[in-house]
Amino acid sequence: MVDKKPIILLILVAAIVIFPLAIYNGLGEDQGYFGGADDQGSEAIEETGYEPWAQPLWEPPSGEIESLLFATQAAIGAIIIGYVLGYYSGQAKARKRDEIEEQVIKTAKISK
């Protein structure tokens, strides 16, 4: 018998991906869609007349390099989080394996 759970999940994921694309088809940032919270926040700050009191030590020469640095930072963070989660998952598996081995040894001693 075929397990239907993965098929249902794939259909659900496809619906979640396709539904927004169908609704916002042809609309872009110029119409106000897919705009980021950073843009809205910076516009709100500029409307108040705020002037920064400090300047950054270094500014990336272009937006692409800024995006590259941001993506690199996100990748490094994801690697660290993945390593920590994998480390604790490995410890839990080793602990469970040790418990099973102790139970097997106790059972073997009792049966003798």
PDB file of N, CA and C in Angstrom:
ATOM      1  N   MET A   1       0.841  -1.179   0.000  1.00  0.00           N
ATOM      2  CA  MET A   1       0.000   0.000   0.000  1.00  0.00           C
ATOM      3  C   MET A   1       0.891   1.248   0.000  1.00  0.00           C
ATOM      4  N   VAL A   2       0.529   2.197  -0.809  1.00  0.00           N
ATOM      5  CA  VAL A   2       1.305   3.424  -0.952  1.00  0.00           C
ATOM      6  C   VAL A   2       0.934   4.379   0.174  1.00  0.00           C
ATOM      7  N   ASP A   3       1.983   4.955   0.796  1.00  0.00           N
ATOM      8  CA  ASP A   3       1.745   5.933   1.854  1.00  0.00           C
ATOM      9  C   ASP A   3       1.301   7.253   1.219  1.00  0.00           C
ATOM     10  N   LYS A   4       0.134   7.715   1.586  1.00  0.00           N
ATOM     11  CA  LYS A   4      -0.427   8.921   0.964  1.00  0.00           C
ATOM     12  C   LYS A   4       0.035  10.214   1.631  1.00  0.00           C
ATOM     13  N   LYS A   5       0.629  10.112   2.808  1.00  0.00           N
ATOM     14  CA  LYS A   5       1.006  11.314   3.555  1.00  0.00           C
ATOM     15  C   LYS A   5       2.002  12.194   2.799  1.00  0.00           C
ATOM     16  N   PRO A   6       3.092  11.632   2.204  1.00  0.00           N
ATOM     17  CA  PRO A   6       4.013  12.516   1.454  1.00  0.00           C
ATOM     18  C   PRO A   6       3.364  13.151   0.235  1.00  0.00           C
ATOM     19  N   ILE A   7       2.473  12.408  -0.415  1.00  0.00           N
ATOM     20  CA  ILE A   7       1.808  12.963  -1.602  1.00  0.00           C
ATOM     21  C   ILE A   7       0.907  14.131  -1.206  1.00  0.00           C
ATOM     22  N   ILE A   8       0.175  13.959  -0.118  1.00  0.00           N
ATOM     23  CA  ILE A   8      -0.700  15.046   0.360  1.00  0.00           C
ATOM     24  C   ILE A   8       0.132  16.258   0.763  1.00  0.00           C
ATOM     25  N   LEU A   9       1.268  16.022   1.424  1.00  0.00           N
ATOM     26  CA  LEU A   9       2.135  17.142   1.823  1.00  0.00           C
ATOM     27  C   LEU A   9       2.709  17.861   0.605  1.00  0.00           C
ATOM     28  N   LEU A  10       3.101  17.106  -0.436  1.00  0.00           N
ATOM     29  CA  LEU A  10       3.614  17.740  -1.656  1.00  0.00           C
ATOM     30  C   LEU A  10       2.535  18.579  -2.336  1.00  0.00           C
ATOM     31  N   ILE A  11       1.317  18.068  -2.374  1.00  0.00           N
ATOM     32  CA  ILE A  11       0.216  18.839  -2.962  1.00  0.00           C
ATOM     33  C   ILE A  11      -0.040  20.103  -2.143  1.00  0.00           C
ATOM     34  N   LEU A  12       0.019  19.994  -0.826  1.00  0.00           N
ATOM     35  CA  LEU A  12      -0.178  21.155   0.041  1.00  0.00           C
ATOM     36  C   LEU A  12       0.924  22.203  -0.159  1.00  0.00           C
ATOM     37  N   VAL A  13       2.170  21.748  -0.272  1.00  0.00           N
ATOM     38  CA  VAL A  13       3.288  22.673  -0.509  1.00  0.00           C
ATOM     39  C   VAL A  13       3.131  23.352  -1.868  1.00  0.00           C
ATOM     40  N   ALA A  14       2.748  22.573  -2.884  1.00  0.00           N
ATOM     41  CA  ALA A  14       2.553  23.158  -4.211  1.00  0.00           C
ATOM     42  C   ALA A  14       1.442  24.204  -4.186  1.00  0.00           C
ATOM     43  N   ALA A  15       0.372  23.930  -3.449  1.00  0.00           N
ATOM     44  CA  ALA A  15      -0.726  24.895  -3.357  1.00  0.00           C
ATOM     45  C   ALA A  15      -0.267  26.166  -2.641  1.00  0.00           C
ATOM     46  N   ILE A  16       0.540  25.999  -1.593  1.00  0.00           N
ATOM     47  CA  ILE A  16       1.035  27.164  -0.851  1.00  0.00           C
ATOM     48  C   ILE A  16       1.950  28.014  -1.726  1.00  0.00           C
ATOM     49  N   VAL A  17       2.719  27.382  -2.608  1.00  0.00           N
ATOM     50  CA  VAL A  17       3.637  28.128  -3.481  1.00  0.00           C
ATOM     51  C   VAL A  17       2.883  28.760  -4.644  1.00  0.00           C
ATOM     52  N   ILE A  18       1.977  28.019  -5.243  1.00  0.00           N
ATOM     53  CA  ILE A  18       1.305  28.482  -6.467  1.00  0.00           C
ATOM     54  C   ILE A  18       0.233  29.528  -6.164  1.00  0.00           C
ATOM     55  N   PHE A  19      -0.477  29.393  -5.054  1.00  0.00           N
ATOM     56  CA  PHE A  19      -1.589  30.298  -4.740  1.00  0.00           C
ATOM     57  C   PHE A  19      -1.159  31.770  -4.698  1.00  0.00           C
ATOM     58  N   PRO A  20      -0.109  32.144  -3.966  1.00  0.00           N
ATOM     59  CA  PRO A  20       0.301  33.565  -3.972  1.00  0.00           C
ATOM     60  C   PRO A  20       0.795  34.029  -5.339  1.00  0.00           C
ATOM     61  N   LEU A  21       1.471  33.146  -6.065  1.00  0.00           N
ATOM     62  CA  LEU A  21       1.943  33.538  -7.392  1.00  0.00           C
ATOM     63  C   LEU A  21       0.771  33.819  -8.321  1.00  0.00           C
ATOM     64  N   ALA A  22      -0.288  33.045  -8.207  1.00  0.00           N
ATOM     65  CA  ALA A  22      -1.460  33.263  -9.049  1.00  0.00           C
ATOM     66  C   ALA A  22      -2.175  34.558  -8.665  1.00  0.00           C
ATOM     67  N   ILE A  23      -2.231  34.848  -7.378  1.00  0.00           N
ATOM     68  CA  ILE A  23      -2.936  36.056  -6.916  1.00  0.00           C
ATOM     69  C   ILE A  23      -2.181  37.322  -7.335  1.00  0.00           C
ATOM     70  N   TYR A  24      -0.854  37.319  -7.157  1.00  0.00           N
ATOM     71  CA  TYR A  24      -0.056  38.521  -7.412  1.00  0.00           C
ATOM     72  C   TYR A  24       0.654  38.466  -8.753  1.00  0.00           C
ATOM     73  N   ASN A  25       0.123  37.729  -9.697  1.00  0.00           N
ATOM     74  CA  ASN A  25       0.738  37.595 -11.016  1.00  0.00           C
ATOM     75  C   ASN A  25       0.791  38.948 -11.716  1.00  0.00           C
ATOM     76  N   GLY A  26       1.988  39.333 -12.139  1.00  0.00           N
ATOM     77  CA  GLY A  26       2.159  40.577 -12.880  1.00  0.00           C
ATOM     78  C   GLY A  26       2.361  41.803 -12.005  1.00  0.00           C
ATOM     79  N   LEU A  27       2.220  41.673 -10.713  1.00  0.00           N
ATOM     80  CA  LEU A  27       2.399  42.808  -9.812  1.00  0.00           C
ATOM     81  C   LEU A  27       3.803  42.757  -9.226  1.00  0.00           C
ATOM     82  N   GLY A  28       4.384  43.899  -9.017  1.00  0.00           N
ATOM     83  CA  GLY A  28       5.748  43.933  -8.515  1.00  0.00           C
ATOM     84  C   GLY A  28       5.930  44.969  -7.433  1.00  0.00           C
ATOM     85  N   GLU A  29       7.192  45.323  -7.197  1.00  0.00           N
ATOM     86  CA  GLU A  29       7.496  46.288  -6.151  1.00  0.00           C
ATOM     87  C   GLU A  29       6.960  47.677  -6.484  1.00  0.00           C
ATOM     88  N   ASP A  30       6.842  48.000  -7.774  1.00  0.00           N
ATOM     89  CA  ASP A  30       6.342  49.318  -8.148  1.00  0.00           C
ATOM     90  C   ASP A  30       4.908  49.526  -7.689  1.00  0.00           C
ATOM     91  N   GLN A  31       4.134  48.464  -7.625  1.00  0.00           N
ATOM     92  CA  GLN A  31       2.741  48.553  -7.176  1.00  0.00           C
ATOM     93  C   GLN A  31       2.624  48.397  -5.661  1.00  0.00           C
ATOM     94  N   GLY A  32       3.740  48.245  -4.980  1.00  0.00           N
ATOM     95  CA  GLY A  32       3.702  48.105  -3.534  1.00  0.00           C
ATOM     96  C   GLY A  32       3.712  46.673  -3.045  1.00  0.00           C
ATOM     97  N   TYR A  33       3.796  45.705  -3.957  1.00  0.00           N
ATOM     98  CA  TYR A  33       3.826  44.318  -3.572  1.00  0.00           C
ATOM     99  C   TYR A  33       5.275  43.857  -3.445  1.00  0.00           C
ATOM    100  N   PHE A  34       5.499  42.897  -2.615  1.00  0.00           N
ATOM    101  CA  PHE A  34       6.801  42.290  -2.401  1.00  0.00           C
ATOM    102  C   PHE A  34       7.830  43.296  -1.898  1.00  0.00           C
ATOM    103  N   GLY A  35       7.395  44.397  -1.385  1.00  0.00           N
ATOM    104  CA  GLY A  35       8.312  45.355  -0.784  1.00  0.00           C
ATOM    105  C   GLY A  35       8.704  44.877   0.609  1.00  0.00           C
ATOM    106  N   GLY A  36       9.902  45.220   0.994  1.00  0.00           N
ATOM    107  CA  GLY A  36      10.379  44.744   2.288  1.00  0.00           C
ATOM    108  C   GLY A  36      10.041  45.691   3.423  1.00  0.00           C
ATOM    109  N   ALA A  37      10.112  45.173   4.608  1.00  0.00           N
ATOM    110  CA  ALA A  37       9.867  45.978   5.793  1.00  0.00           C
ATOM    111  C   ALA A  37      10.988  46.993   5.992  1.00  0.00           C
ATOM    112  N   ASP A  38      12.186  46.666   5.491  1.00  0.00           N
ATOM    113  CA  ASP A  38      13.294  47.610   5.623  1.00  0.00           C
ATOM    114  C   ASP A  38      12.988  48.908   4.874  1.00  0.00           C
ATOM    115  N   ASP A  39      12.449  48.777   3.661  1.00  0.00           N
ATOM    116  CA  ASP A  39      12.121  49.966   2.886  1.00  0.00           C
ATOM    117  C   ASP A  39      11.050  50.800   3.585  1.00  0.00           C
ATOM    118  N   GLN A  40      10.031  50.134   4.088  1.00  0.00           N
ATOM    119  CA  GLN A  40       8.956  50.859   4.765  1.00  0.00           C
ATOM    120  C   GLN A  40       9.475  51.529   6.035  1.00  0.00           C
ATOM    121  N   GLY A  41      10.338  50.847   6.740  1.00  0.00           N
ATOM    122  CA  GLY A  41      10.901  51.407   7.969  1.00  0.00           C
ATOM    123  C   GLY A  41      11.787  52.602   7.690  1.00  0.00           C
ATOM    124  N   SER A  42      12.641  52.493   6.661  1.00  0.00           N
ATOM    125  CA  SER A  42      13.529  53.620   6.349  1.00  0.00           C
ATOM    126  C   SER A  42      12.736  54.821   5.841  1.00  0.00           C
ATOM    127  N   GLU A  43      11.673  54.572   5.081  1.00  0.00           N
ATOM    128  CA  GLU A  43      10.827  55.683   4.630  1.00  0.00           C
ATOM    129  C   GLU A  43      10.143  56.374   5.808  1.00  0.00           C
ATOM    130  N   ALA A  44       9.681  55.592   6.758  1.00  0.00           N
ATOM    131  CA  ALA A  44       9.028  56.173   7.944  1.00  0.00           C
ATOM    132  C   ALA A  44      10.017  56.994   8.761  1.00  0.00           C
ATOM    133  N   ILE A  45      11.250  56.518   8.845  1.00  0.00           N
ATOM    134  CA  ILE A  45      12.275  57.255   9.593  1.00  0.00           C
ATOM    135  C   ILE A  45      12.631  58.550   8.873  1.00  0.00           C
ATOM    136  N   GLU A  46      12.751  58.495   7.541  1.00  0.00           N
ATOM    137  CA  GLU A  46      13.086  59.692   6.774  1.00  0.00           C
ATOM    138  C   GLU A  46      11.988  60.748   6.879  1.00  0.00           C
ATOM    139  N   GLU A  47      10.728  60.307   7.003  1.00  0.00           N
ATOM    140  CA  GLU A  47       9.623  61.251   7.117  1.00  0.00           C
ATOM    141  C   GLU A  47       9.678  62.045   8.425  1.00  0.00           C
ATOM    142  N   THR A  48      10.304  61.493   9.441  1.00  0.00           N
ATOM    143  CA  THR A  48      10.388  62.202  10.728  1.00  0.00           C
ATOM    144  C   THR A  48      11.478  63.253  10.731  1.00  0.00           C
ATOM    145  N   GLY A  49      12.361  63.260   9.728  1.00  0.00           N
ATOM    146  CA  GLY A  49      13.438  64.233   9.681  1.00  0.00           C
ATOM    147  C   GLY A  49      14.661  63.817  10.471  1.00  0.00           C
ATOM    148  N   TYR A  50      14.749  62.574  10.788  1.00  0.00           N
ATOM    149  CA  TYR A  50      15.865  62.047  11.579  1.00  0.00           C
ATOM    150  C   TYR A  50      17.165  62.180  10.795  1.00  0.00           C
ATOM    151  N   GLU A  51      18.210  62.608  11.484  1.00  0.00           N
ATOM    152  CA  GLU A  51      19.537  62.654  10.885  1.00  0.00           C
ATOM    153  C   GLU A  51      20.452  61.761  11.707  1.00  0.00           C
ATOM    154  N   PRO A  52      21.165  60.853  11.082  1.00  0.00           N
ATOM    155  CA  PRO A  52      22.028  59.935  11.839  1.00  0.00           C
ATOM    156  C   PRO A  52      23.145  60.699  12.530  1.00  0.00           C
ATOM    157  N   TRP A  53      23.485  60.294  13.753  1.00  0.00           N
ATOM    158  CA  TRP A  53      24.522  60.960  14.532  1.00  0.00           C
ATOM    159  C   TRP A  53      25.873  60.279  14.380  1.00  0.00           C
ATOM    160  N   ALA A  54      25.910  59.130  13.685  1.00  0.00           N
ATOM    161  CA  ALA A  54      27.175  58.423  13.449  1.00  0.00           C
ATOM    162  C   ALA A  54      27.192  57.908  12.018  1.00  0.00           C
ATOM    163  N   GLN A  55      28.368  57.814  11.474  1.00  0.00           N
ATOM    164  CA  GLN A  55      28.524  57.303  10.112  1.00  0.00           C
ATOM    165  C   GLN A  55      29.182  55.923  10.176  1.00  0.00           C
ATOM    166  N   PRO A  56      28.834  55.024   9.271  1.00  0.00           N
ATOM    167  CA  PRO A  56      29.479  53.712   9.272  1.00  0.00           C
ATOM    168  C   PRO A  56      30.962  53.836   8.909  1.00  0.00           C
ATOM    169  N   LEU A  57      31.758  52.901   9.433  1.00  0.00           N
ATOM    170  CA  LEU A  57      33.196  52.927   9.155  1.00  0.00           C
ATOM    171  C   LEU A  57      33.483  52.609   7.697  1.00  0.00           C
ATOM    172  N   TRP A  58      32.663  51.707   7.120  1.00  0.00           N
ATOM    173  CA  TRP A  58      32.867  51.312   5.724  1.00  0.00           C
ATOM    174  C   TRP A  58      31.517  51.023   5.106  1.00  0.00           C
ATOM    175  N   GLU A  59      31.318  51.487   3.915  1.00  0.00           N
ATOM    176  CA  GLU A  59      30.088  51.187   3.194  1.00  0.00           C
ATOM    177  C   GLU A  59      30.431  50.364   1.977  1.00  0.00           C
ATOM    178  N   PRO A  60      29.677  49.320   1.690  1.00  0.00           N
ATOM    179  CA  PRO A  60      29.943  48.515   0.499  1.00  0.00           C
ATOM    180  C   PRO A  60      29.813  49.377  -0.753  1.00  0.00           C
ATOM    181  N   PRO A  61      30.670  49.130  -1.747  1.00  0.00           N
ATOM    182  CA  PRO A  61      30.653  49.974  -2.944  1.00  0.00           C
ATOM    183  C   PRO A  61      29.379  49.850  -3.782  1.00  0.00           C
ATOM    184  N   SER A  62      28.646  48.744  -3.651  1.00  0.00           N
ATOM    185  CA  SER A  62      27.410  48.616  -4.431  1.00  0.00           C
ATOM    186  C   SER A  62      26.400  47.784  -3.643  1.00  0.00           C
ATOM    187  N   GLY A  63      25.175  47.818  -4.119  1.00  0.00           N
ATOM    188  CA  GLY A  63      24.117  47.056  -3.472  1.00  0.00           C
ATOM    189  C   GLY A  63      24.316  45.560  -3.594  1.00  0.00           C
ATOM    190  N   GLU A  64      24.947  45.140  -4.703  1.00  0.00           N
ATOM    191  CA  GLU A  64      25.192  43.710  -4.903  1.00  0.00           C
ATOM    192  C   GLU A  64      26.179  43.182  -3.870  1.00  0.00           C
ATOM    193  N   ILE A  65      27.223  43.962  -3.600  1.00  0.00           N
ATOM    194  CA  ILE A  65      28.204  43.527  -2.596  1.00  0.00           C
ATOM    195  C   ILE A  65      27.565  43.520  -1.215  1.00  0.00           C
ATOM    196  N   GLU A  66      26.712  44.481  -0.963  1.00  0.00           N
ATOM    197  CA  GLU A  66      25.998  44.501   0.310  1.00  0.00           C
ATOM    198  C   GLU A  66      25.123  43.254   0.440  1.00  0.00           C
ATOM    199  N   SER A  67      24.433  42.889  -0.653  1.00  0.00           N
ATOM    200  CA  SER A  67      23.613  41.676  -0.635  1.00  0.00           C
ATOM    201  C   SER A  67      24.474  40.437  -0.450  1.00  0.00           C
ATOM    202  N   LEU A  68      25.653  40.414  -1.105  1.00  0.00           N
ATOM    203  CA  LEU A  68      26.569  39.277  -0.958  1.00  0.00           C
ATOM    204  C   LEU A  68      27.014  39.130   0.490  1.00  0.00           C
ATOM    205  N   LEU A  69      27.365  40.229   1.120  1.00  0.00           N
ATOM    206  CA  LEU A  69      27.787  40.169   2.518  1.00  0.00           C
ATOM    207  C   LEU A  69      26.649  39.710   3.424  1.00  0.00           C
ATOM    208  N   PHE A  70      25.445  40.190   3.134  1.00  0.00           N
ATOM    209  CA  PHE A  70      24.287  39.772   3.926  1.00  0.00           C
ATOM    210  C   PHE A  70      24.037  38.286   3.747  1.00  0.00           C
ATOM    211  N   ALA A  71      24.112  37.795   2.496  1.00  0.00           N
ATOM    212  CA  ALA A  71      23.894  36.367   2.235  1.00  0.00           C
ATOM    213  C   ALA A  71      24.975  35.520   2.889  1.00  0.00           C
ATOM    214  N   THR A  72      26.218  35.998   2.859  1.00  0.00           N
ATOM    215  CA  THR A  72      27.314  35.271   3.507  1.00  0.00           C
ATOM    216  C   THR A  72      27.092  35.201   5.008  1.00  0.00           C
ATOM    217  N   GLN A  73      26.671  36.299   5.579  1.00  0.00           N
ATOM    218  CA  GLN A  73      26.372  36.328   7.012  1.00  0.00           C
ATOM    219  C   GLN A  73      25.247  35.346   7.345  1.00  0.00           C
ATOM    220  N   ALA A  74      24.205  35.321   6.522  1.00  0.00           N
ATOM    221  CA  ALA A  74      23.095  34.403   6.760  1.00  0.00           C
ATOM    222  C   ALA A  74      23.551  32.950   6.620  1.00  0.00           C
ATOM    223  N   ALA A  75      24.412  32.677   5.639  1.00  0.00           N
ATOM    224  CA  ALA A  75      24.904  31.308   5.446  1.00  0.00           C
ATOM    225  C   ALA A  75      25.750  30.857   6.629  1.00  0.00           C
ATOM    226  N   ILE A  76      26.606  31.734   7.116  1.00  0.00           N
ATOM    227  CA  ILE A  76      27.437  31.393   8.284  1.00  0.00           C
ATOM    228  C   ILE A  76      26.543  31.132   9.505  1.00  0.00           C
ATOM    229  N   GLY A  77      25.533  31.956   9.686  1.00  0.00           N
ATOM    230  CA  GLY A  77      24.601  31.741  10.790  1.00  0.00           C
ATOM    231  C   GLY A  77      23.857  30.425  10.661  1.00  0.00           C
ATOM    232  N   ALA A  78      23.436  30.084   9.430  1.00  0.00           N
ATOM    233  CA  ALA A  78      22.730  28.820   9.209  1.00  0.00           C
ATOM    234  C   ALA A  78      23.640  27.629   9.483  1.00  0.00           C
ATOM    235  N   ILE A  79      24.906  27.746   9.098  1.00  0.00           N
ATOM    236  CA  ILE A  79      25.864  26.658   9.358  1.00  0.00           C
ATOM    237  C   ILE A  79      26.046  26.468  10.865  1.00  0.00           C
ATOM    238  N   ILE A  80      26.181  27.552  11.594  1.00  0.00           N
ATOM    239  CA  ILE A  80      26.369  27.451  13.049  1.00  0.00           C
ATOM    240  C   ILE A  80      25.129  26.835  13.704  1.00  0.00           C
ATOM    241  N   ILE A  81      23.961  27.302  13.309  1.00  0.00           N
ATOM    242  CA  ILE A  81      22.727  26.753  13.891  1.00  0.00           C
ATOM    243  C   ILE A  81      22.579  25.272  13.533  1.00  0.00           C
ATOM    244  N   GLY A  82      22.870  24.915  12.278  1.00  0.00           N
ATOM    245  CA  GLY A  82      22.795  23.511  11.867  1.00  0.00           C
ATOM    246  C   GLY A  82      23.778  22.639  12.622  1.00  0.00           C
ATOM    247  N   TYR A  83      24.982  23.156  12.857  1.00  0.00           N
ATOM    248  CA  TYR A  83      25.981  22.395  13.603  1.00  0.00           C
ATOM    249  C   TYR A  83      25.514  22.153  15.033  1.00  0.00           C
ATOM    250  N   VAL A  84      25.001  23.190  15.678  1.00  0.00           N
ATOM    251  CA  VAL A  84      24.554  23.044  17.068  1.00  0.00           C
ATOM    252  C   VAL A  84      23.388  22.060  17.155  1.00  0.00           C
ATOM    253  N   LEU A  85      22.414  22.192  16.243  1.00  0.00           N
ATOM    254  CA  LEU A  85      21.279  21.262  16.253  1.00  0.00           C
ATOM    255  C   LEU A  85      21.743  19.834  15.982  1.00  0.00           C
ATOM    256  N   GLY A  86      22.656  19.664  15.034  1.00  0.00           N
ATOM    257  CA  GLY A  86      23.183  18.330  14.736  1.00  0.00           C
ATOM    258  C   GLY A  86      23.964  17.756  15.905  1.00  0.00           C
ATOM    259  N   TYR A  87      24.723  18.600  16.594  1.00  0.00           N
ATOM    260  CA  TYR A  87      25.496  18.150  17.750  1.00  0.00           C
ATOM    261  C   TYR A  87      24.573  17.619  18.843  1.00  0.00           C
ATOM    262  N   TYR A  88      23.541  18.397  19.182  1.00  0.00           N
ATOM    263  CA  TYR A  88      22.631  17.949  20.240  1.00  0.00           C
ATOM    264  C   TYR A  88      21.804  16.746  19.793  1.00  0.00           C
ATOM    265  N   SER A  89      21.449  16.682  18.514  1.00  0.00           N
ATOM    266  CA  SER A  89      20.730  15.510  18.008  1.00  0.00           C
ATOM    267  C   SER A  89      21.617  14.265  18.101  1.00  0.00           C
ATOM    268  N   GLY A  90      22.889  14.401  17.762  1.00  0.00           N
ATOM    269  CA  GLY A  90      23.824  13.281  17.867  1.00  0.00           C
ATOM    270  C   GLY A  90      24.014  12.832  19.301  1.00  0.00           C
ATOM    271  N   GLN A  91      24.071  13.796  20.223  1.00  0.00           N
ATOM    272  CA  GLN A  91      24.200  13.436  21.638  1.00  0.00           C
ATOM    273  C   GLN A  91      22.970  12.671  22.113  1.00  0.00           C
ATOM    274  N   ALA A  92      21.786  13.106  21.683  1.00  0.00           N
ATOM    275  CA  ALA A  92      20.558  12.423  22.101  1.00  0.00           C
ATOM    276  C   ALA A  92      20.524  11.003  21.549  1.00  0.00           C
ATOM    277  N   LYS A  93      20.953  10.820  20.293  1.00  0.00           N
ATOM    278  CA  LYS A  93      20.976   9.473  19.705  1.00  0.00           C
ATOM    279  C   LYS A  93      21.985   8.590  20.425  1.00  0.00           C
ATOM    280  N   ALA A  94      23.152   9.130  20.749  1.00  0.00           N
ATOM    281  CA  ALA A  94      24.166   8.344  21.463  1.00  0.00           C
ATOM    282  C   ALA A  94      23.678   7.954  22.847  1.00  0.00           C
ATOM    283  N   ARG A  95      22.999   8.879  23.519  1.00  0.00           N
ATOM    284  CA  ARG A  95      22.464   8.589  24.850  1.00  0.00           C
ATOM    285  C   ARG A  95      21.413   7.479  24.777  1.00  0.00           C
ATOM    286  N   LYS A  96      20.540   7.554  23.768  1.00  0.00           N
ATOM    287  CA  LYS A  96      19.499   6.540  23.604  1.00  0.00           C
ATOM    288  C   LYS A  96      20.125   5.183  23.276  1.00  0.00           C
ATOM    289  N   ARG A  97      21.175   5.174  22.428  1.00  0.00           N
ATOM    290  CA  ARG A  97      21.855   3.939  22.072  1.00  0.00           C
ATOM    291  C   ARG A  97      22.529   3.324  23.300  1.00  0.00           C
ATOM    292  N   ASP A  98      23.128   4.170  24.142  1.00  0.00           N
ATOM    293  CA  ASP A  98      23.752   3.666  25.362  1.00  0.00           C
ATOM    294  C   ASP A  98      22.724   3.052  26.303  1.00  0.00           C
ATOM    295  N   GLU A  99      21.554   3.682  26.403  1.00  0.00           N
ATOM    296  CA  GLU A  99      20.497   3.128  27.260  1.00  0.00           C
ATOM    297  C   GLU A  99      20.038   1.773  26.758  1.00  0.00           C
ATOM    298  N   ILE A 100      19.908   1.632  25.452  1.00  0.00           N
ATOM    299  CA  ILE A 100      19.485   0.344  24.873  1.00  0.00           C
ATOM    300  C   ILE A 100      20.552  -0.714  25.136  1.00  0.00           C
ATOM    301  N   GLU A 101      21.824  -0.348  24.980  1.00  0.00           N
ATOM    302  CA  GLU A 101      22.898  -1.309  25.232  1.00  0.00           C
ATOM    303  C   GLU A 101      22.923  -1.737  26.696  1.00  0.00           C
ATOM    304  N   GLU A 102      22.695  -0.804  27.628  1.00  0.00           N
ATOM    305  CA  GLU A 102      22.652  -1.155  29.046  1.00  0.00           C
ATOM    306  C   GLU A 102      21.496  -2.102  29.341  1.00  0.00           C
ATOM    307  N   GLN A 103      20.343  -1.853  28.704  1.00  0.00           N
ATOM    308  CA  GLN A 103      19.196  -2.744  28.915  1.00  0.00           C
ATOM    309  C   GLN A 103      19.482  -4.136  28.372  1.00  0.00           C
ATOM    310  N   VAL A 104      20.145  -4.215  27.236  1.00  0.00           N
ATOM    311  CA  VAL A 104      20.484  -5.516  26.648  1.00  0.00           C
ATOM    312  C   VAL A 104      21.446  -6.270  27.562  1.00  0.00           C
ATOM    313  N   ILE A 105      22.427  -5.541  28.114  1.00  0.00           N
ATOM    314  CA  ILE A 105      23.399  -6.177  29.019  1.00  0.00           C
ATOM    315  C   ILE A 105      22.700  -6.667  30.291  1.00  0.00           C
ATOM    316  N   LYS A 106      21.801  -5.840  30.855  1.00  0.00           N
ATOM    317  CA  LYS A 106      21.066  -6.250  32.063  1.00  0.00           C
ATOM    318  C   LYS A 106      20.197  -7.465  31.775  1.00  0.00           C
ATOM    319  N   THR A 107      19.538  -7.469  30.625  1.00  0.00           N
ATOM    320  CA  THR A 107      18.685  -8.598  30.245  1.00  0.00           C
ATOM    321  C   THR A 107      19.513  -9.862  30.068  1.00  0.00           C
ATOM    322  N   ALA A 108      20.692  -9.724  29.482  1.00  0.00           N
ATOM    323  CA  ALA A 108      21.563 -10.879  29.281  1.00  0.00           C
ATOM    324  C   ALA A 108      22.057 -11.423  30.620  1.00  0.00           C
ATOM    325  N   LYS A 109      22.355 -10.545  31.590  1.00  0.00           N
ATOM    326  CA  LYS A 109      22.817 -10.990  32.911  1.00  0.00           C
ATOM    327  C   LYS A 109      21.697 -11.684  33.669  1.00  0.00           C
ATOM    328  N   ILE A 110      20.485 -11.181  33.548  1.00  0.00           N
ATOM    329  CA  ILE A 110      19.338 -11.781  34.245  1.00  0.00           C
ATOM    330  C   ILE A 110      19.021 -13.159  33.674  1.00  0.00           C
ATOM    331  N   SER A 111      19.127 -13.320  32.369  1.00  0.00           N
ATOM    332  CA  SER A 111      18.777 -14.604  31.734  1.00  0.00           C
ATOM    333  C   SER A 111      19.801 -15.697  32.038  1.00  0.00           C
ATOM    334  N   LYS A 112      21.029 -15.324  32.460  1.00  0.00           N
ATOM    335  CA  LYS A 112      22.040 -16.346  32.772  1.00  0.00           C
ATOM    336  C   LYS A 112      21.754 -16.938  34.081  1.00  0.00           C
TER     337      LYS A 112
END
